[in-house]
Short mmCIF file of C-alpha atoms in Angstrom, two decimals:
data_model
loop_
_atom_site.label_atom_id
_atom_site.label_comp_id
_atom_site.label_asym_id
_atom_site.label_seq_id
_atom_site.Cartn_x
_atom_site.Cartn_y
_atom_site.Cartn_z
CA MET D 1 126.40 147.07 167.95
CA TYR D 2 125.88 149.24 164.87
CA TYR D 3 122.36 149.57 163.50
CA TRP D 4 123.26 148.00 160.15
CA GLU D 5 124.32 144.81 161.93
CA MET D 6 120.64 144.14 162.79
CA PRO D 7 118.76 143.40 159.53
CA ASP D 8 115.25 144.24 160.75
CA HIS D 9 116.42 147.52 162.26
CA ALA D 10 118.37 148.35 159.10
CA ARG D 11 115.26 147.79 156.94
CA THR D 12 113.20 150.01 159.23
CA LEU D 13 115.83 152.73 159.05
CA GLY D 14 116.00 152.38 155.26
CA SER D 15 112.25 152.96 154.98
CA ARG D 16 112.43 155.91 157.36
CA THR D 17 115.31 157.35 155.34
CA LEU D 18 113.27 157.32 152.14
CA GLU D 19 110.35 158.94 153.98
CA LEU D 20 112.62 161.75 155.21
CA ILE D 21 114.05 162.32 151.72
CA ARG D 22 110.52 162.62 150.30
CA GLU D 23 109.28 164.72 153.23
CA TYR D 24 112.01 167.33 152.83
CA ASP D 25 112.25 166.98 149.04
CA ALA D 26 115.97 166.26 149.38
CA LEU D 27 118.02 165.31 146.35
CA PRO D 28 118.31 161.49 146.22
CA THR D 29 122.10 161.34 145.86
CA PRO D 30 124.13 158.54 147.55
CA PRO D 31 125.80 160.99 150.01
CA ASN D 32 122.39 162.47 150.89
CA TYR D 33 121.00 158.99 151.48
CA GLU D 34 123.86 158.23 153.89
CA LEU D 35 123.26 161.52 155.71
CA TRP D 36 119.54 160.87 156.12
CA PHE D 37 120.13 157.22 157.07
CA SER D 38 122.41 158.32 159.92
CA TYR D 39 119.89 161.02 160.84
CA ALA D 40 117.13 158.39 161.06
CA ALA D 41 119.37 156.17 163.21
CA GLY D 42 119.70 158.99 165.76
CA GLN D 43 123.18 157.93 166.88
CA ASN D 44 125.15 161.01 165.85
CA PRO D 45 124.06 164.20 167.70
CA GLU D 46 126.41 166.39 165.66
CA LEU D 47 124.99 165.15 162.37
CA ILE D 48 121.40 165.51 163.61
CA ARG D 49 122.05 169.10 164.61
CA SER D 50 123.69 169.87 161.26
CA VAL D 51 120.77 168.44 159.26
CA ASP D 52 118.22 170.21 161.48
CA ASP D 53 120.06 173.48 160.86
CA ALA D 54 120.06 172.83 157.11
CA VAL D 55 116.28 172.26 157.25
CA ALA D 56 115.74 175.46 159.26
CA GLU D 57 117.93 177.47 156.86
CA GLY D 58 116.29 176.03 153.74
CA LYS D 59 119.54 174.45 152.51
CA ILE D 60 118.39 170.85 152.12
CA GLN D 61 118.25 171.18 148.32
CA ASP D 62 121.59 173.04 148.18
CA LEU D 63 123.83 170.29 146.79
CA ASN D 64 127.06 172.10 147.74
CA HIS D 65 125.90 172.63 151.32
CA MET D 66 124.85 169.00 151.71
CA ARG D 67 128.15 167.88 150.21
CA GLU D 68 129.93 169.95 152.87
CA LEU D 69 127.87 168.24 155.58
CA TYR D 70 128.75 164.83 154.16
CA THR D 71 132.44 165.72 154.09
CA ARG D 72 132.32 167.00 157.67
CA HIS D 73 130.58 163.96 159.14
CA PHE D 74 131.89 161.09 157.04
CA GLY D 75 135.55 161.96 156.65
CA GLY D 76 135.41 163.26 153.10
CA GLY D 77 137.84 165.98 154.17
CA THR D 78 140.42 163.32 154.93
CA ASN D 79 139.88 161.74 151.53
CA VAL D 80 140.32 165.10 149.80
CA ALA D 81 143.50 165.79 151.75
CA MET D 82 144.87 162.35 150.87
CA ASP D 83 144.04 162.93 147.21
CA GLU D 84 145.93 166.24 147.34
CA MET D 85 148.94 164.56 148.96
CA GLY D 86 148.83 161.80 146.35
CA ALA D 87 148.82 164.37 143.53
CA LYS D 88 151.79 166.19 145.04
CA LEU D 89 153.72 162.95 145.46
CA GLN D 90 152.99 162.09 141.84
CA GLN D 91 154.41 165.46 140.81
CA GLU D 92 157.58 164.83 142.81
CA VAL D 93 158.01 161.37 141.27
CA GLN D 94 157.65 162.89 137.81
CA LYS D 95 160.25 165.52 138.71
CA PHE D 96 162.61 162.77 139.83
CA ALA D 97 162.11 160.92 136.56
CA HIS D 98 162.73 164.03 134.45
CA MET D 99 165.84 164.94 136.43
CA LEU D 100 167.33 161.46 136.05
CA GLU D 101 166.41 161.40 132.36
CA ASP D 102 168.12 164.74 131.83
CA ALA D 103 171.12 163.56 133.82
CA GLY D 104 171.35 160.46 131.63
CA THR D 105 171.24 162.60 128.49
CA ASP D 106 173.96 164.91 129.85
CA THR D 107 176.15 161.94 130.82
CA ALA D 108 175.80 160.38 127.38
CA SER D 109 176.71 163.69 125.74
CA TYR D 110 179.72 164.06 128.01
CA GLY D 111 180.83 160.53 127.12
CA LYS D 112 180.66 161.30 123.42
CA THR D 113 182.72 164.44 123.97
CA LEU D 114 185.43 162.41 125.74
CA ASN D 115 185.44 159.74 123.00
CA VAL D 116 185.87 162.36 120.29
CA ALA D 117 188.62 164.01 122.34
CA ALA D 118 190.41 160.69 122.74
CA SER D 119 190.48 160.09 118.99
CA GLN D 120 191.71 163.62 118.33
CA LEU D 121 194.48 163.34 120.93
CA SER D 122 195.98 160.29 119.20
CA SER D 123 196.69 162.04 115.94
CA GLY D 124 196.69 165.78 116.51
CA ASN D 125 199.51 168.31 116.72
CA VAL D 126 200.27 170.45 119.72
CA ALA D 127 197.80 173.21 118.83
CA GLN D 128 195.05 170.68 118.20
CA ILE D 129 195.84 168.84 121.40
CA LYS D 130 195.68 172.11 123.34
CA ALA D 131 192.28 172.91 121.84
CA VAL D 132 191.01 169.41 122.62
CA VAL D 133 192.19 169.65 126.23
CA GLU D 134 190.52 173.05 126.64
CA GLY D 135 187.31 171.58 125.24
CA MET D 136 187.54 168.66 127.65
CA ILE D 137 188.06 171.03 130.57
CA ALA D 138 185.06 173.13 129.52
CA ALA D 139 182.88 170.03 129.10
CA THR D 140 184.01 168.68 132.48
CA ARG D 141 183.24 171.96 134.22
CA ALA D 142 179.84 172.11 132.55
CA MET D 143 179.17 168.52 133.62
CA GLU D 144 180.27 169.35 137.17
CA ALA D 145 177.90 172.33 137.29
CA LYS D 146 175.02 170.21 136.01
CA HIS D 147 175.71 167.55 138.61
CA LYS D 148 175.73 170.14 141.38
CA ALA D 149 172.40 171.50 140.12
CA LEU D 150 171.07 167.92 139.92
CA GLU D 151 172.28 167.19 143.45
CA HIS D 152 170.55 170.34 144.72
CA ASP D 153 167.32 169.51 142.89
CA LEU D 154 167.35 165.91 144.11
CA LYS D 155 167.93 167.03 147.70
CA SER D 156 165.12 169.59 147.45
CA SER D 157 162.74 167.03 145.99
CA ALA D 158 163.71 164.46 148.64
CA ASN D 159 162.94 167.01 151.37
CA GLU D 160 159.56 167.66 149.77
CA VAL D 161 158.78 163.95 149.68
CA THR D 162 159.77 163.60 153.35
CA ALA D 163 157.47 166.49 154.28
CA LEU D 164 154.63 164.96 152.27
CA ARG D 165 155.16 161.59 153.94
CA SER D 166 154.96 163.27 157.35
CA ARG D 167 151.78 165.10 156.34
CA ILE D 168 150.18 161.88 155.11
CA GLU D 169 150.93 160.20 158.44
CA THR D 170 149.39 163.17 160.27
CA ILE D 171 146.24 162.92 158.13
CA ARG D 172 146.10 159.17 158.77
CA GLN D 173 146.32 159.70 162.52
CA GLU D 174 143.62 162.40 162.38
CA SER D 175 141.34 159.99 160.51
CA LEU D 176 141.47 157.65 163.52
CA ILE D 177 140.25 160.21 166.07
CA ASP D 178 136.64 161.05 166.92
CA ALA D 179 136.33 164.81 166.44
CA LEU D 180 133.86 165.43 169.27
CA THR D 181 135.47 163.44 172.10
CA GLY D 182 139.10 163.12 171.07
CA LEU D 183 138.91 159.36 171.64
CA ALA D 184 139.73 156.73 169.04
CA ASN D 185 136.92 156.36 166.50
CA ARG D 186 135.24 153.16 165.26
CA ARG D 187 137.82 152.67 162.51
CA CYS D 188 140.67 152.98 164.99
CA PHE D 189 138.90 150.61 167.39
CA ASP D 190 138.62 147.98 164.66
CA GLU D 191 142.33 148.31 163.79
CA ARG D 192 143.50 148.21 167.42
CA MET D 193 141.22 145.26 168.17
CA GLN D 194 142.72 143.25 165.31
CA GLN D 195 146.19 144.11 166.54
CA ALA D 196 145.35 143.18 170.15
CA VAL D 197 143.93 139.82 169.06
CA ARG D 198 147.05 139.03 167.00
CA GLU D 199 149.25 139.81 169.99
CA ALA D 200 147.08 137.77 172.35
CA GLN D 201 147.30 134.78 170.03
CA THR D 202 151.07 135.03 169.48
CA GLU D 203 152.30 136.31 172.85
CA GLY D 204 149.64 134.88 175.12
CA GLY D 205 148.03 136.78 177.97
CA ASP D 206 144.47 137.87 178.60
CA LEU D 207 142.53 140.31 176.43
CA CYS D 208 139.27 141.86 177.58
CA VAL D 209 136.78 144.23 175.98
CA LEU D 210 134.58 146.71 177.81
CA PHE D 211 131.45 148.21 176.26
CA ALA D 212 129.66 151.18 177.85
CA ASP D 213 126.54 153.16 177.05
CA VAL D 214 125.24 156.43 178.52
CA ASP D 215 121.93 155.68 180.27
CA LEU D 216 118.81 157.42 178.90
CA PHE D 217 120.97 159.63 176.69
CA LYS D 218 118.25 160.28 174.11
CA LYS D 219 115.90 161.58 176.81
CA PHE D 220 118.66 163.80 178.18
CA ASN D 221 119.50 165.03 174.68
CA ASP D 222 115.87 165.78 173.82
CA THR D 223 115.34 167.62 177.13
CA TRP D 224 118.44 169.80 177.20
CA GLY D 225 119.50 169.99 173.54
CA HIS D 226 122.32 168.66 171.39
CA ALA D 227 124.94 171.10 172.72
CA THR D 228 124.45 169.78 176.25
CA GLY D 229 124.36 166.23 174.88
CA ASP D 230 127.74 166.84 173.27
CA GLN D 231 129.00 168.11 176.63
CA VAL D 232 127.91 164.83 178.22
CA LEU D 233 129.78 162.78 175.62
CA ARG D 234 132.93 164.84 176.14
CA LEU D 235 132.65 164.39 179.92
CA VAL D 236 132.34 160.61 179.51
CA ALA D 237 135.36 160.66 177.21
CA GLN D 238 137.39 162.50 179.88
CA CYS D 239 136.48 159.82 182.43
CA LEU D 240 137.58 157.10 180.03
CA LYS D 241 140.88 158.85 179.31
CA ALA D 242 141.55 159.39 183.01
CA ASN D 243 141.00 155.73 183.86
CA THR D 244 142.80 154.02 180.97
CA LYS D 245 146.50 154.03 180.25
CA GLY D 246 149.39 152.30 178.52
CA ARG D 247 148.25 149.93 175.79
CA ASP D 248 144.54 150.38 176.54
CA THR D 249 142.42 151.91 173.77
CA ALA D 250 139.32 153.93 174.68
CA ALA D 251 137.05 154.58 171.71
CA ARG D 252 133.73 156.15 170.81
CA TYR D 253 132.07 153.15 169.19
CA GLY D 254 128.99 154.97 167.91
CA GLY D 255 126.57 157.62 169.19
CA GLU D 256 126.56 157.40 173.01
CA GLU D 257 128.24 153.98 173.04
CA PHE D 258 131.89 153.62 174.02
CA ALA D 259 134.35 150.73 174.09
CA VAL D 260 137.71 149.98 175.69
CA ILE D 261 140.27 147.41 174.54
CA LEU D 262 142.25 146.01 177.48
CA PRO D 263 145.31 143.97 176.42
CA HIS D 264 147.10 141.92 179.09
CA THR D 265 144.18 142.45 181.46
CA SER D 266 142.37 139.70 183.35
CA ILE D 267 138.59 139.76 183.45
CA GLU D 268 138.79 140.43 187.20
CA ASN D 269 140.78 143.61 186.59
CA ALA D 270 138.62 144.55 183.60
CA ILE D 271 135.53 144.40 185.84
CA LYS D 272 137.29 146.55 188.45
CA LEU D 273 138.19 149.10 185.78
CA ALA D 274 134.62 149.14 184.46
CA GLU D 275 133.32 149.80 187.98
CA GLN D 276 135.92 152.54 188.41
CA ILE D 277 134.74 154.23 185.20
CA ARG D 278 131.09 153.85 186.22
CA ARG D 279 131.72 155.58 189.55
CA ALA D 280 133.79 158.33 187.91
CA VAL D 281 130.98 159.16 185.47
CA GLU D 282 128.30 159.03 188.17
CA SER D 283 130.26 161.47 190.35
CA LYS D 284 130.25 164.21 187.71
CA LYS D 285 127.66 166.98 187.64
CA ILE D 286 126.37 168.34 184.36
CA VAL D 287 126.17 172.12 184.25
CA LYS D 288 124.49 173.96 181.39
CA ARG D 289 127.18 176.35 180.23
CA SER D 290 124.84 179.02 178.92
CA THR D 291 123.04 179.46 182.26
CA GLY D 292 125.20 177.73 184.87
CA GLU D 293 122.19 175.58 185.78
CA THR D 294 123.01 172.19 187.32
CA LEU D 295 121.27 169.47 185.31
CA GLY D 296 122.16 166.59 187.61
CA SER D 297 124.28 163.49 187.09
CA ILE D 298 124.54 160.96 184.31
CA THR D 299 125.13 157.23 184.62
CA MET D 300 126.51 154.48 182.42
CA SER D 301 125.84 150.80 181.97
CA LEU D 302 128.85 148.63 181.15
CA GLY D 303 129.50 145.12 179.87
CA VAL D 304 132.76 143.15 180.07
CA ALA D 305 133.88 140.09 178.09
CA LYS D 306 137.12 138.14 177.69
CA PHE D 307 138.55 137.11 174.33
CA LEU D 308 138.83 133.36 173.86
CA PRO D 309 141.76 132.08 171.73
CA GLY D 310 140.68 131.14 168.23
CA GLU D 311 137.31 132.90 168.25
CA ALA D 312 136.27 135.64 165.84
CA ILE D 313 136.50 139.25 167.01
CA SER D 314 132.77 139.65 166.42
CA GLU D 315 132.08 136.94 169.02
CA VAL D 316 133.81 138.66 171.95
CA ILE D 317 132.29 142.00 170.90
CA ASN D 318 128.85 140.39 170.80
CA ARG D 319 129.30 138.93 174.29
CA ALA D 320 130.42 142.29 175.70
CA ASP D 321 127.42 143.90 174.01
CA GLN D 322 125.06 141.31 175.53
CA CYS D 323 126.54 142.00 178.97
CA LEU D 324 125.95 145.72 178.40
CA TYR D 325 122.31 145.15 177.52
CA ALA D 326 121.95 142.86 180.53
CA ALA D 327 123.11 145.78 182.67
CA LYS D 328 120.41 147.91 181.04
CA ARG D 329 117.77 145.29 181.74
CA ALA D 330 118.89 144.97 185.35
CA GLY D 331 118.22 148.67 186.02
CA ARG D 332 121.14 150.55 184.42
CA ASN D 333 124.10 152.23 186.15
CA ARG D 334 125.90 148.96 186.75
CA VAL D 335 128.58 146.61 185.40
CA MET D 336 127.77 143.15 184.09
CA SER D 337 130.26 140.56 182.86
CA GLU D 338 130.36 137.03 181.57
CA TRP D 339 130.65 135.94 185.21
CA THR D 340 127.19 137.34 185.97
CA VAL D 341 125.34 137.03 182.64
CA ASP D 342 124.24 134.04 180.60
CA VAL D 343 125.49 135.31 177.26
CA GLY D 344 123.35 132.74 175.49
CA GLU D 345 120.23 134.73 176.39
CA ALA D 346 118.63 136.79 173.67
CA LYS D 347 119.33 140.49 173.86
CA SER D 348 116.03 142.26 174.57
CA ALA D 349 116.83 145.59 176.15
#
């Protein structure tokens, strides 16, 4: 569950955010507030490292530098790219309009030429008729040349629009991927979850959700540093990728928390998959790349819930989250499901 979904926690983080802004004399802009709010939440190791570096380098009051950090961590780069694509598409549409307008003007002019020629042909002598015919031929050739140029310009512009459409789709796909782990991000998870629920309601079949959290990650991160913490998150992501397939969606839900959408999967099989992932993560050894030192193993706690027809998405997510916290309470490094947890209990891990 995200920190802003818990009012008391959100208020605490808001107060801490304002304290940090005052402490570091940061500029109180909306993007800066969002940066410091996420920093206070402690769920994004990359952002924490970036802000710490900005503090160490004395760049906290550098508005351009902080704007770059905001763009890097909150997808502003995607928005800029989409704005650029939109501007280019607008240019192409305007070109289309101008070309068609010019073509209409040329066609009207050509029509007038033919009408004048027709009236002259009805009453002229041979010499006049010859001159009229030559004029018609010249006008027709000119019109033909303009149409060929128009056809070329329209084809060129259509190719440009096709390329822009492809680029926009690429940018859209990139906006759904978590940069650190390569898994789907929270936005993608939300979209895929809505799609999976629609399919479950129209086509039938089971739909399960798996939530997982790296045990004692903050302690590990504080002990060995953010770079090693990032290595842990990438390792977990590899285990998720290796153990999910087909229509499954593995996502980084936030910080060290992960989620998997399992369409057409019974809760029995979802529990088996969760246990498979737990064992895969536990079997890995963390090695500090800079020294080759073995830092030991990591473990994960996992919760599994099944979607019930007609319920809100937030309800099944909340049940999976409660199962996850029950696994934490029970000692960590285990899988808990609705079969083993009273989801009516208050979450207190």
